[in-house]
Tab-separated table of C-alpha atoms in Angstrom:
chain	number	residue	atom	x	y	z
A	230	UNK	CA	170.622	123.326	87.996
A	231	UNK	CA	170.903	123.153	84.533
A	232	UNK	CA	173.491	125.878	82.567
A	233	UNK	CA	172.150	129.448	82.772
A	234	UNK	CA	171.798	131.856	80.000
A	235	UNK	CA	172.771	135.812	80.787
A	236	UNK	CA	171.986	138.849	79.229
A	237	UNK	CA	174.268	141.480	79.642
A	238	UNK	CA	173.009	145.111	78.562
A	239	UNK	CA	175.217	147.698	77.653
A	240	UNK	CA	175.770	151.345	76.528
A	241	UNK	CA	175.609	151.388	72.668
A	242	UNK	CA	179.106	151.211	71.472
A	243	UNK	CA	180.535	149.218	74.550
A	244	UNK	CA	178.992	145.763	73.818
A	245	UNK	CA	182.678	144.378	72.128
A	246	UNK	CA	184.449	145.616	75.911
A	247	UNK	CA	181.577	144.042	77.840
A	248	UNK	CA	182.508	141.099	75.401
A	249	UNK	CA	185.695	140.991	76.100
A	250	UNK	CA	185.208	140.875	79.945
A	251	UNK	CA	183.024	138.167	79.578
A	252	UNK	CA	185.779	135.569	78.157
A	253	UNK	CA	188.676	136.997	80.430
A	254	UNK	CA	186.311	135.622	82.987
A	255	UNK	CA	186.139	132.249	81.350
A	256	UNK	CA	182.366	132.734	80.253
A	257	UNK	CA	181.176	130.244	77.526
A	258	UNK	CA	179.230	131.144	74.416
A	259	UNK	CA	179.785	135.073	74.351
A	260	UNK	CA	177.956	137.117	71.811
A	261	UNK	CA	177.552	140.735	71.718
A	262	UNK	CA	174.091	142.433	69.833
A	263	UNK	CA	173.284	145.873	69.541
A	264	UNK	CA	172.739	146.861	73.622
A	265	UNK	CA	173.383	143.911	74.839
A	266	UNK	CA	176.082	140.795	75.961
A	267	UNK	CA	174.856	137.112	75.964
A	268	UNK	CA	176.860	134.526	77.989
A	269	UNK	CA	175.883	131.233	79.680
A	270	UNK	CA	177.276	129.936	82.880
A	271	UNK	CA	176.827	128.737	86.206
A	272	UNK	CA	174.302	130.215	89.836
A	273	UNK	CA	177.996	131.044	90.828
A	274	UNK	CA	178.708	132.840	88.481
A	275	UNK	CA	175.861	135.570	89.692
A	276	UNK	CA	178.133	137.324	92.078
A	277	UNK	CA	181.225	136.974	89.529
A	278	UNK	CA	179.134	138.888	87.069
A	279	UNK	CA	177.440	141.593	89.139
A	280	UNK	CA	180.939	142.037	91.633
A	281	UNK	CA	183.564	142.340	88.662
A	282	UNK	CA	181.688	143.574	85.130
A	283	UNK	CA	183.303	146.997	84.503
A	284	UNK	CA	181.257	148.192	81.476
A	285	UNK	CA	178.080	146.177	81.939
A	286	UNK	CA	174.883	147.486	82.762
A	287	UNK	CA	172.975	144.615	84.853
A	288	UNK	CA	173.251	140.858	85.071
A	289	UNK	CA	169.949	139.466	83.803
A	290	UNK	CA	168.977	135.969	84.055
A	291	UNK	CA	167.209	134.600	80.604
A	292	UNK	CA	164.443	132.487	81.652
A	293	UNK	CA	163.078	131.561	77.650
A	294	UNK	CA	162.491	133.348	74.393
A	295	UNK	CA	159.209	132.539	72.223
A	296	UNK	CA	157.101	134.011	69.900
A	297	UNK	CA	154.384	136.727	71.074
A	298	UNK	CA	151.970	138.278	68.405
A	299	UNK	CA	148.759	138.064	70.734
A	300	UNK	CA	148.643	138.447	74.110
A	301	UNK	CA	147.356	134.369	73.922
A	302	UNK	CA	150.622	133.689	72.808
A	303	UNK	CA	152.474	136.286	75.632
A	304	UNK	CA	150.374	134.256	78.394
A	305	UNK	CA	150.831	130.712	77.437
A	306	UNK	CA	154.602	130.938	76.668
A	307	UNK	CA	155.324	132.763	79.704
A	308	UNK	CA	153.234	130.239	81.597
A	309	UNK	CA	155.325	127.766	80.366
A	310	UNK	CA	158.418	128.972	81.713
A	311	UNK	CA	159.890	127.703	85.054
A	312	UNK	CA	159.088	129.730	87.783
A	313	UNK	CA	159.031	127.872	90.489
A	314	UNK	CA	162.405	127.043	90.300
A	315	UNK	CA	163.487	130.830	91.378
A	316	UNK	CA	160.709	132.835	92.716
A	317	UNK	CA	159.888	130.887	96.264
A	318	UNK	CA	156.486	130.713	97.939
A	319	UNK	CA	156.375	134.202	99.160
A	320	UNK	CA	158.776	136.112	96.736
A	321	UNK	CA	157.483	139.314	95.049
A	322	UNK	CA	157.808	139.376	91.148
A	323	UNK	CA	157.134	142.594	90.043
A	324	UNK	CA	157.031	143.221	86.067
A	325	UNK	CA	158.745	146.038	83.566
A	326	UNK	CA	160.175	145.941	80.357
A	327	UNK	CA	159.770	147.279	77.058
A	328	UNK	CA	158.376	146.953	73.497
A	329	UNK	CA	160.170	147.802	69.738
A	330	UNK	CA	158.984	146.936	66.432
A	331	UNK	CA	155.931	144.323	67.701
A	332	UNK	CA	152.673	143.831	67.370
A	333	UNK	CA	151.995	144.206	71.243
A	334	UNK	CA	153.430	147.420	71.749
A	335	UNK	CA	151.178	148.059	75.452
A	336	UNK	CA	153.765	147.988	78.109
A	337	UNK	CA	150.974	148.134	80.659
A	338	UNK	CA	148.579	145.481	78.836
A	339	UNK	CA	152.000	143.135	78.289
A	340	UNK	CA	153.072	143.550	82.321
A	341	UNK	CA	149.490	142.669	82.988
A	342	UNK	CA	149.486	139.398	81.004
A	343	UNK	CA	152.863	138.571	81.922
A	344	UNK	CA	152.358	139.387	86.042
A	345	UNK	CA	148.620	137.027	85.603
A	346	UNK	CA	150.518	133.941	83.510
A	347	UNK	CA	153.854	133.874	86.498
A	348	UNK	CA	150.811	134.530	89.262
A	349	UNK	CA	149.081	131.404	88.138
A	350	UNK	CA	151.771	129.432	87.738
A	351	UNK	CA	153.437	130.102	91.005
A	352	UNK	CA	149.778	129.824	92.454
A	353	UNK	CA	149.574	126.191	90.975
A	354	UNK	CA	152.700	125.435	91.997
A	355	UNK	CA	152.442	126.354	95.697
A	356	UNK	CA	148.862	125.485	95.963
A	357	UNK	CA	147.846	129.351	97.109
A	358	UNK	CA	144.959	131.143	95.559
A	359	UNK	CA	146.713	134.631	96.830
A	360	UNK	CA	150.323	134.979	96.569
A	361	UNK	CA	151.837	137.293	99.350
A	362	UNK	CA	154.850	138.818	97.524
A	363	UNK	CA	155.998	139.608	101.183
A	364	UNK	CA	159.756	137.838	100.607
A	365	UNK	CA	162.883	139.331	98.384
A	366	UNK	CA	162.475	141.147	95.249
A	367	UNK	CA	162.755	138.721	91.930
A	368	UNK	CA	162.477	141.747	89.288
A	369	UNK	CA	161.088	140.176	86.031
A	370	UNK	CA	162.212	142.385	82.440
A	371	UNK	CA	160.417	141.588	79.379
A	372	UNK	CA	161.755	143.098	75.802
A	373	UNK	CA	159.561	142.594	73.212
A	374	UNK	CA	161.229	142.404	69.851
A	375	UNK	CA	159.857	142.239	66.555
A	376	UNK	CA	157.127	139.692	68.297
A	377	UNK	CA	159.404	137.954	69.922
A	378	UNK	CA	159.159	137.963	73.993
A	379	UNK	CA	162.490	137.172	76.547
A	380	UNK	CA	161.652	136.939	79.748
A	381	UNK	CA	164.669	137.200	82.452
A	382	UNK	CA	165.315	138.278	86.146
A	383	UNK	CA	167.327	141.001	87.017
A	384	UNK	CA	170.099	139.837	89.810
A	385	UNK	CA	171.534	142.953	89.798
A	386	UNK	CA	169.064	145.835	91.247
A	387	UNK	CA	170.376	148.806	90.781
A	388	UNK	CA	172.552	149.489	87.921
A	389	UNK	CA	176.142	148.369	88.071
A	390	UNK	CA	177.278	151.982	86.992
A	391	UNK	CA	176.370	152.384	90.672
A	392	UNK	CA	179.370	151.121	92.159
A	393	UNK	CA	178.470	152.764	95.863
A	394	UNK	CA	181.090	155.498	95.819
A	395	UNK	CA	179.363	158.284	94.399
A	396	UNK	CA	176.950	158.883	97.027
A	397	UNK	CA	176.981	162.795	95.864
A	398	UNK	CA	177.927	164.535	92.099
A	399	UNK	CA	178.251	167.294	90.122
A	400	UNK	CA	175.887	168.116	87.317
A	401	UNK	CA	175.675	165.960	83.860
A	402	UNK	CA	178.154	163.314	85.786
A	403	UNK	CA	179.677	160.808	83.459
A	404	UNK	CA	178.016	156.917	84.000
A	405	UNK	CA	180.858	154.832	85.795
A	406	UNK	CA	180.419	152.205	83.042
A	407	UNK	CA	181.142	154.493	80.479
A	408	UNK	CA	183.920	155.764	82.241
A	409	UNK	CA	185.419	152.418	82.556
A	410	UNK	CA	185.211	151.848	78.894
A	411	UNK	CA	186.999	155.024	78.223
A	412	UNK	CA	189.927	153.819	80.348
A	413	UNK	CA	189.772	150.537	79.084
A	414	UNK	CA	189.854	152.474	74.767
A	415	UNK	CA	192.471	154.327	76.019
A	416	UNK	CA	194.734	151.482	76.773
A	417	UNK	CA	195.575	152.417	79.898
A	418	UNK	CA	196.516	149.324	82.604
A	419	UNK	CA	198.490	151.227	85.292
A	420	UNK	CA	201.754	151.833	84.488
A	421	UNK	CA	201.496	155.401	82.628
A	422	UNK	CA	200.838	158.636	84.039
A	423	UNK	CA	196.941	158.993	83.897
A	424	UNK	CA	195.482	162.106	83.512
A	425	UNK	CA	191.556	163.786	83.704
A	426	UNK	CA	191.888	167.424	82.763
A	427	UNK	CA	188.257	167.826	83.299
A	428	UNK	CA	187.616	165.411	86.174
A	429	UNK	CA	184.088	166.895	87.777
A	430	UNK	CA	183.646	164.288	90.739
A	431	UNK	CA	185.933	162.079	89.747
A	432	UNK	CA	185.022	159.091	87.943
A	433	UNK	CA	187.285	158.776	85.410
A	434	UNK	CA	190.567	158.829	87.789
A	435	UNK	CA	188.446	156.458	90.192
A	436	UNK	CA	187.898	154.155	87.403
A	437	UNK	CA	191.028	154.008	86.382
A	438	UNK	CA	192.213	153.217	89.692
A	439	UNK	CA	190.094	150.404	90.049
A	440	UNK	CA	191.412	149.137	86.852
A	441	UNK	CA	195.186	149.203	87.474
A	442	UNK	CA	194.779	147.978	91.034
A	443	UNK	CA	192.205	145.160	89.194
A	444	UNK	CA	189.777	145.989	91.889
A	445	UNK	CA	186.240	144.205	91.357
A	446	UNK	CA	184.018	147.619	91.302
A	447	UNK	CA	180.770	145.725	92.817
A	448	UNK	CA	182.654	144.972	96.482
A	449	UNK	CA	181.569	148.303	98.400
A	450	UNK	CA	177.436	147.694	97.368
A	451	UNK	CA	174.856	144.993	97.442
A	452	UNK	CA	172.667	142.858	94.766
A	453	UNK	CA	169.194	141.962	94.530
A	454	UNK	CA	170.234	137.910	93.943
A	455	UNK	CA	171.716	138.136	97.841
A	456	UNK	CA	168.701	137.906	98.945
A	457	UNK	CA	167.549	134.871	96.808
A	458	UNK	CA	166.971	131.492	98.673
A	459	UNK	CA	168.226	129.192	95.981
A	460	UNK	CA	171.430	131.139	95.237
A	461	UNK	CA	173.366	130.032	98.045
A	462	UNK	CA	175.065	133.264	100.400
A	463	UNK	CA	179.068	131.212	100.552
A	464	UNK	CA	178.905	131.576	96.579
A	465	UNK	CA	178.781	135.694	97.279
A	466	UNK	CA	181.819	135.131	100.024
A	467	UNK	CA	183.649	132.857	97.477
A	468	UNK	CA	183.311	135.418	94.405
A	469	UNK	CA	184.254	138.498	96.956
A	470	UNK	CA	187.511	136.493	98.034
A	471	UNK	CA	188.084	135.307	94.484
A	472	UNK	CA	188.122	138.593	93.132
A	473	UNK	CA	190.674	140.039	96.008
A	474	UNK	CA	192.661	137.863	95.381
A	475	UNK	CA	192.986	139.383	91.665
A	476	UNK	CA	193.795	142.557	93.118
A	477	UNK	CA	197.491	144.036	92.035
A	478	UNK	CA	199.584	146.201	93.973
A	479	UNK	CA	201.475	149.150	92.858
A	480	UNK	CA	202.447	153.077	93.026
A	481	UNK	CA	200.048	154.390	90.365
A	482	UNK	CA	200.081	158.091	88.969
A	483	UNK	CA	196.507	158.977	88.357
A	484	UNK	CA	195.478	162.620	88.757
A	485	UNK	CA	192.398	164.388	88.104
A	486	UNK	CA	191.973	168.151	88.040
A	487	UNK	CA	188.961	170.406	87.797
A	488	UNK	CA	188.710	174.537	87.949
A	489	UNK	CA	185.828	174.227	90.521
A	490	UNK	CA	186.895	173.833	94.037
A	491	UNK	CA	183.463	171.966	94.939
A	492	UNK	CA	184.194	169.751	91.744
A	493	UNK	CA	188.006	168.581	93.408
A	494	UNK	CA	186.390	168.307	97.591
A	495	UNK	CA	183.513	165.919	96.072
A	496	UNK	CA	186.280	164.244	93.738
A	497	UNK	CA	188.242	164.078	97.168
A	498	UNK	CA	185.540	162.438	99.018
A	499	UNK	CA	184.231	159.884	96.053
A	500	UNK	CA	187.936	158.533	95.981
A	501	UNK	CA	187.708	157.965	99.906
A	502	UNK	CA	184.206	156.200	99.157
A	503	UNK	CA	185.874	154.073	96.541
A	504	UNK	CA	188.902	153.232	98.870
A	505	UNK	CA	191.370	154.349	96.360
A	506	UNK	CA	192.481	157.963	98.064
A	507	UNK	CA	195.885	156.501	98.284
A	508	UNK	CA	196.130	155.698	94.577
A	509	UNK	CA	194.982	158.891	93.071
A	510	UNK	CA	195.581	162.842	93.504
A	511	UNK	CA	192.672	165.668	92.775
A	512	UNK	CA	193.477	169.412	92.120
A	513	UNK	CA	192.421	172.892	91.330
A	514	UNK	CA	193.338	173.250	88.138
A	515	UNK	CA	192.520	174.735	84.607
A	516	UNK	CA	192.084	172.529	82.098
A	517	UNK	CA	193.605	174.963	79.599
A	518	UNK	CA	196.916	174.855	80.872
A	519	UNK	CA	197.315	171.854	81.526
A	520	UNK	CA	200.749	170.318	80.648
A	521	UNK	CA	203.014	167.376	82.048
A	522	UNK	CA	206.991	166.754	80.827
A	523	UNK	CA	206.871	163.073	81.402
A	524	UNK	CA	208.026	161.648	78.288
A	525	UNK	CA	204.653	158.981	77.972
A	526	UNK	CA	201.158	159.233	79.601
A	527	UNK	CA	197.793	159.126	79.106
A	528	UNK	CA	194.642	162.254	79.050
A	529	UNK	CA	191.354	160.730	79.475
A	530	UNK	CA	188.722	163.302	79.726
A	531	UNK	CA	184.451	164.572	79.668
A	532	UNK	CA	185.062	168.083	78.836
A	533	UNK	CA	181.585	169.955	79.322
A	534	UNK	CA	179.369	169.620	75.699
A	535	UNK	CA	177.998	172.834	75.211
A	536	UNK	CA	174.550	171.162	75.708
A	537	UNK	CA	173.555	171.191	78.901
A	538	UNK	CA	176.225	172.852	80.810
A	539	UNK	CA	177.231	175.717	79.172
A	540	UNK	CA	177.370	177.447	75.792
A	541	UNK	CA	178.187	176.448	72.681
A	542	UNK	CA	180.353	178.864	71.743
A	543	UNK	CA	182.306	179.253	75.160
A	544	UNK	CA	182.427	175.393	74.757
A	545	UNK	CA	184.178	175.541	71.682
A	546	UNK	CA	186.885	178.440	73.048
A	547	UNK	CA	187.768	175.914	75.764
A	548	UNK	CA	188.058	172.816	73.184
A	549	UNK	CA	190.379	175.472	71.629
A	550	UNK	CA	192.266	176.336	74.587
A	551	UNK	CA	193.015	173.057	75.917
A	552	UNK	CA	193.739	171.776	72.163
A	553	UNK	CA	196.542	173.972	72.102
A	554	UNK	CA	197.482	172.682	75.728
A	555	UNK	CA	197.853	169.036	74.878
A	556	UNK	CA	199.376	169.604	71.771
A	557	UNK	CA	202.467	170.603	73.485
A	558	UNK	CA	202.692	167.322	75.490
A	559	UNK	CA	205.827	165.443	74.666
A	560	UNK	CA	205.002	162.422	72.147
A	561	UNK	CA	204.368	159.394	74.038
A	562	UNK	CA	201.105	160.774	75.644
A	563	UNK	CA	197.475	159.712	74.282
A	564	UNK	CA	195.100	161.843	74.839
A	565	UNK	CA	191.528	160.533	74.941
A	566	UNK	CA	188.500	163.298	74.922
A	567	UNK	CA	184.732	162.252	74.880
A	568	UNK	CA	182.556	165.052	73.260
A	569	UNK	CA	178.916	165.228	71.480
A	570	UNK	CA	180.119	168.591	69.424
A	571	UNK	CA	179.503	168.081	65.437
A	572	UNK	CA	182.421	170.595	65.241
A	573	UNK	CA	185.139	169.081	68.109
A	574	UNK	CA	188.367	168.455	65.953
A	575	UNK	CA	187.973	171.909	64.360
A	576	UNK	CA	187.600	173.459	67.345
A	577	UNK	CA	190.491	171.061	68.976
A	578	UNK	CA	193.163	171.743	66.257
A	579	UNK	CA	193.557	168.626	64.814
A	580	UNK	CA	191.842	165.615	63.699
A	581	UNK	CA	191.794	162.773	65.285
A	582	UNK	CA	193.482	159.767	64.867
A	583	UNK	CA	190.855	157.404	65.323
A	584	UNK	CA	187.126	158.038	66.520
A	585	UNK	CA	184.725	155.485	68.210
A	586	UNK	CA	180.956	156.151	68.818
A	587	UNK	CA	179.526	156.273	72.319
A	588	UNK	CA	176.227	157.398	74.047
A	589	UNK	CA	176.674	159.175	77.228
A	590	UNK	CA	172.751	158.490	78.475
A	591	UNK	CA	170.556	159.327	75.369
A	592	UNK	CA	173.565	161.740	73.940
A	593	UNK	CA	175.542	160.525	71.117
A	594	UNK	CA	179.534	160.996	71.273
A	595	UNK	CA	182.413	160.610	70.119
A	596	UNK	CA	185.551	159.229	71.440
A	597	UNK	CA	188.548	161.210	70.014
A	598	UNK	CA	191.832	159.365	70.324
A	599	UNK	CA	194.890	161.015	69.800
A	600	UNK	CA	197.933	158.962	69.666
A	601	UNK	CA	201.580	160.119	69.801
A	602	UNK	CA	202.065	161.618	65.804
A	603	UNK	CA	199.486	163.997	66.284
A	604	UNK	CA	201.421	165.428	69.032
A	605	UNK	CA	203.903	168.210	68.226
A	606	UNK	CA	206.086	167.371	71.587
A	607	UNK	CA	207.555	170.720	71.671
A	608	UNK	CA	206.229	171.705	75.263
A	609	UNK	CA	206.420	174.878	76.980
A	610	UNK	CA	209.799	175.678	77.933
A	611	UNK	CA	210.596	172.155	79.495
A	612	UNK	CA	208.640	172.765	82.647
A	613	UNK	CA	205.234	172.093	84.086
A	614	UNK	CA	202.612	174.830	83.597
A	615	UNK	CA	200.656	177.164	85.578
A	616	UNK	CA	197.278	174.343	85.483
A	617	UNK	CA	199.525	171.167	85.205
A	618	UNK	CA	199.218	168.519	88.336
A	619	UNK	CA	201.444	169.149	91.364
């Protein structure tokens, strides 16, 4: 089989990470658009993709790209595309996707034309007048863009944000992609203290304990392209192994703490899901006295918005609160705090040092770094306080 093109999407404002994965893997022609990672490669590396991406979405499979201002156009240049060559005799192709700036802006007319043109093909090919569709799952996405069609096949199923730990949550949780990516801003790689003030059920500290063990996030759940004939099952067991084998070891200091004893069990019990209970430590805690004397470290935190969760104005007391907290950290800690309030460094203290824009699902954030100047390292009497990690 000939090289294969992949189409990474993305959380606005992660594509460079997701990038960046992509050629630490060894992945040739990398290029990052708005939403979305292109890379080409080989069938193996399907399971590399889907069992080690941190910060991608889905591993999509780009099958062509043509022009489509009619639905004429939509038929004959998806017709035109080899099916055959992934969807067996038997396979069921169901169709979704999506349509911006184009003339064909139908999503149910375009799935139509697109499901008829693969049917007829396939039909053709395996000399059937009815397809079946009794055999795996091929997903087929469409994006129509400014009348231009790709066609691809999802590999992935489910997202990879669901890395098969967090069978259970608290409310608004944080996407495990995202998550990863605020790790990965942070600089963080293991060796400092880590630190989630505001750690809900855990993702951030879990994350971040995948990343400084280098554990592949995708080992504990399944794929749709498992299941495919052509994509043979050894080049899964070769990717698992090859990604173990990657795996560091080391005595990490990750801690998450939350004011909400149901918060810290379910925290307890996504780490044990994850297989990284012995790497990092969940507490009862308040956020607002929160306070370690290690001379270096790193805060990486979702503090509540004021959107959905509570009010604005109690949101903005406890950016005030635990603004006054972290300022008294000794210098060498970063602290790291994802918020979608217009108002968060007034309400923090202090501006911040450098900002980066991310969307947490369809709400727009900010990443506010704060890096060792902006801290006024005068503590609190030398000691830890009455919220800080045991």
């Amino acid at each position: 089989m000939e090289k294969l093109t992949f189409v990474i999407p993305t959380l606005l404002g992660v594509e460079g990470l997701t990038a960046d994965e992509l050629r630490r893997m060894g992945m040739a022609e990398v290029r990052a658009e708005n939403g979305r990672v292109f890379c080409q490669g080989s069938p193996a590396d399907i399971p590399r993709l889907n069992l080690r991406l941190r910060t991608g979405e889905r591993v999509l499979l780009l099958l062509g790209t043509f022009p489509a201002a009619t639905f004429e156009e939509l038929f004959q240049g998806t017709y035109g595309l080899p099916w055959e060559q992934f969807i067996p005799d038997g396979g069921a192709f169901p169709v979704k996707g999506f349509s911006l700036s184009s003339v064909l802006h139908s999503i149910p007319s375009c799935q139509s034309i697109i499901k008829k043109a693969v049917a007829m093909r396939l039909g053709q090919v395996y000399h059937k007048n009815t397809l079946p569709e009794d055999g795996p799952v091929h997903q087929i996405q469409f994006s129509l863009m400014k009348d231009v069609a790709s066609l691809m096949l999802d590999t992935t199923g489910p997202g990879l944000y669901k890395r098969g730990y967090r069978a259970v949550g608290v409310a608004a949780p944080l996407r495990e992609t995202l998550a990863a990516a605020l790790v990965i801003l942070s600089g963080y790689r293991g060796k400092d203290p880590f630190c989630d003030p505001f750690c809900g059920s855990g993702t951030i500290a879990i994350e971040a304990a995948l990343i400084a063990k280098n554990r592949a996030p995708g080992l504990n759940r399944t794929f749709s392209a498992q299941k495919w004939t052509w994509l043979p099952s050894q080049t899964w067991v070769d990717a698992a192994g090859e990604a173990m084998d990657l795996e560091y070891d080391g005595d990490y200091d990750i801690w998450g703490g939350d004011i909400d004893p149901g918060a810290v069990a379910i925290a307890r019990e996504n780490a044990v899901k994850a297989d990284v209970e012995d790497l990092v430590r969940f507490s009862l805690a308040d956020a607002r006295n929160f306070f370690r004397a290690e001379p270096y470290g790193r805060v990486v935190t979702n503090p509540p918005y004021g959107q959905r969760l509570m009010e604005r104005q109690e949101a903005e007391g406890l950016y005030r609160d635990f603004g006054r907290a972290v300022m008294g950290l000794p210098k060498g800690w970063r602290v790291n705090v994802l918020s979608s309030h217009t108002e968060f460094e007034r309400t923090f203290g202090r501006p911040a040092d450098k900002k980066r824009k991310l969307y947490n699902g369809m709400i727009k954030c900010d990443l506010f770094q704060y890096n060792s100047k902006l801290l006024n390292g005068k503590g609190k009497g030398g000691g830890k306080g009455e919220g800080a990690p045991k």
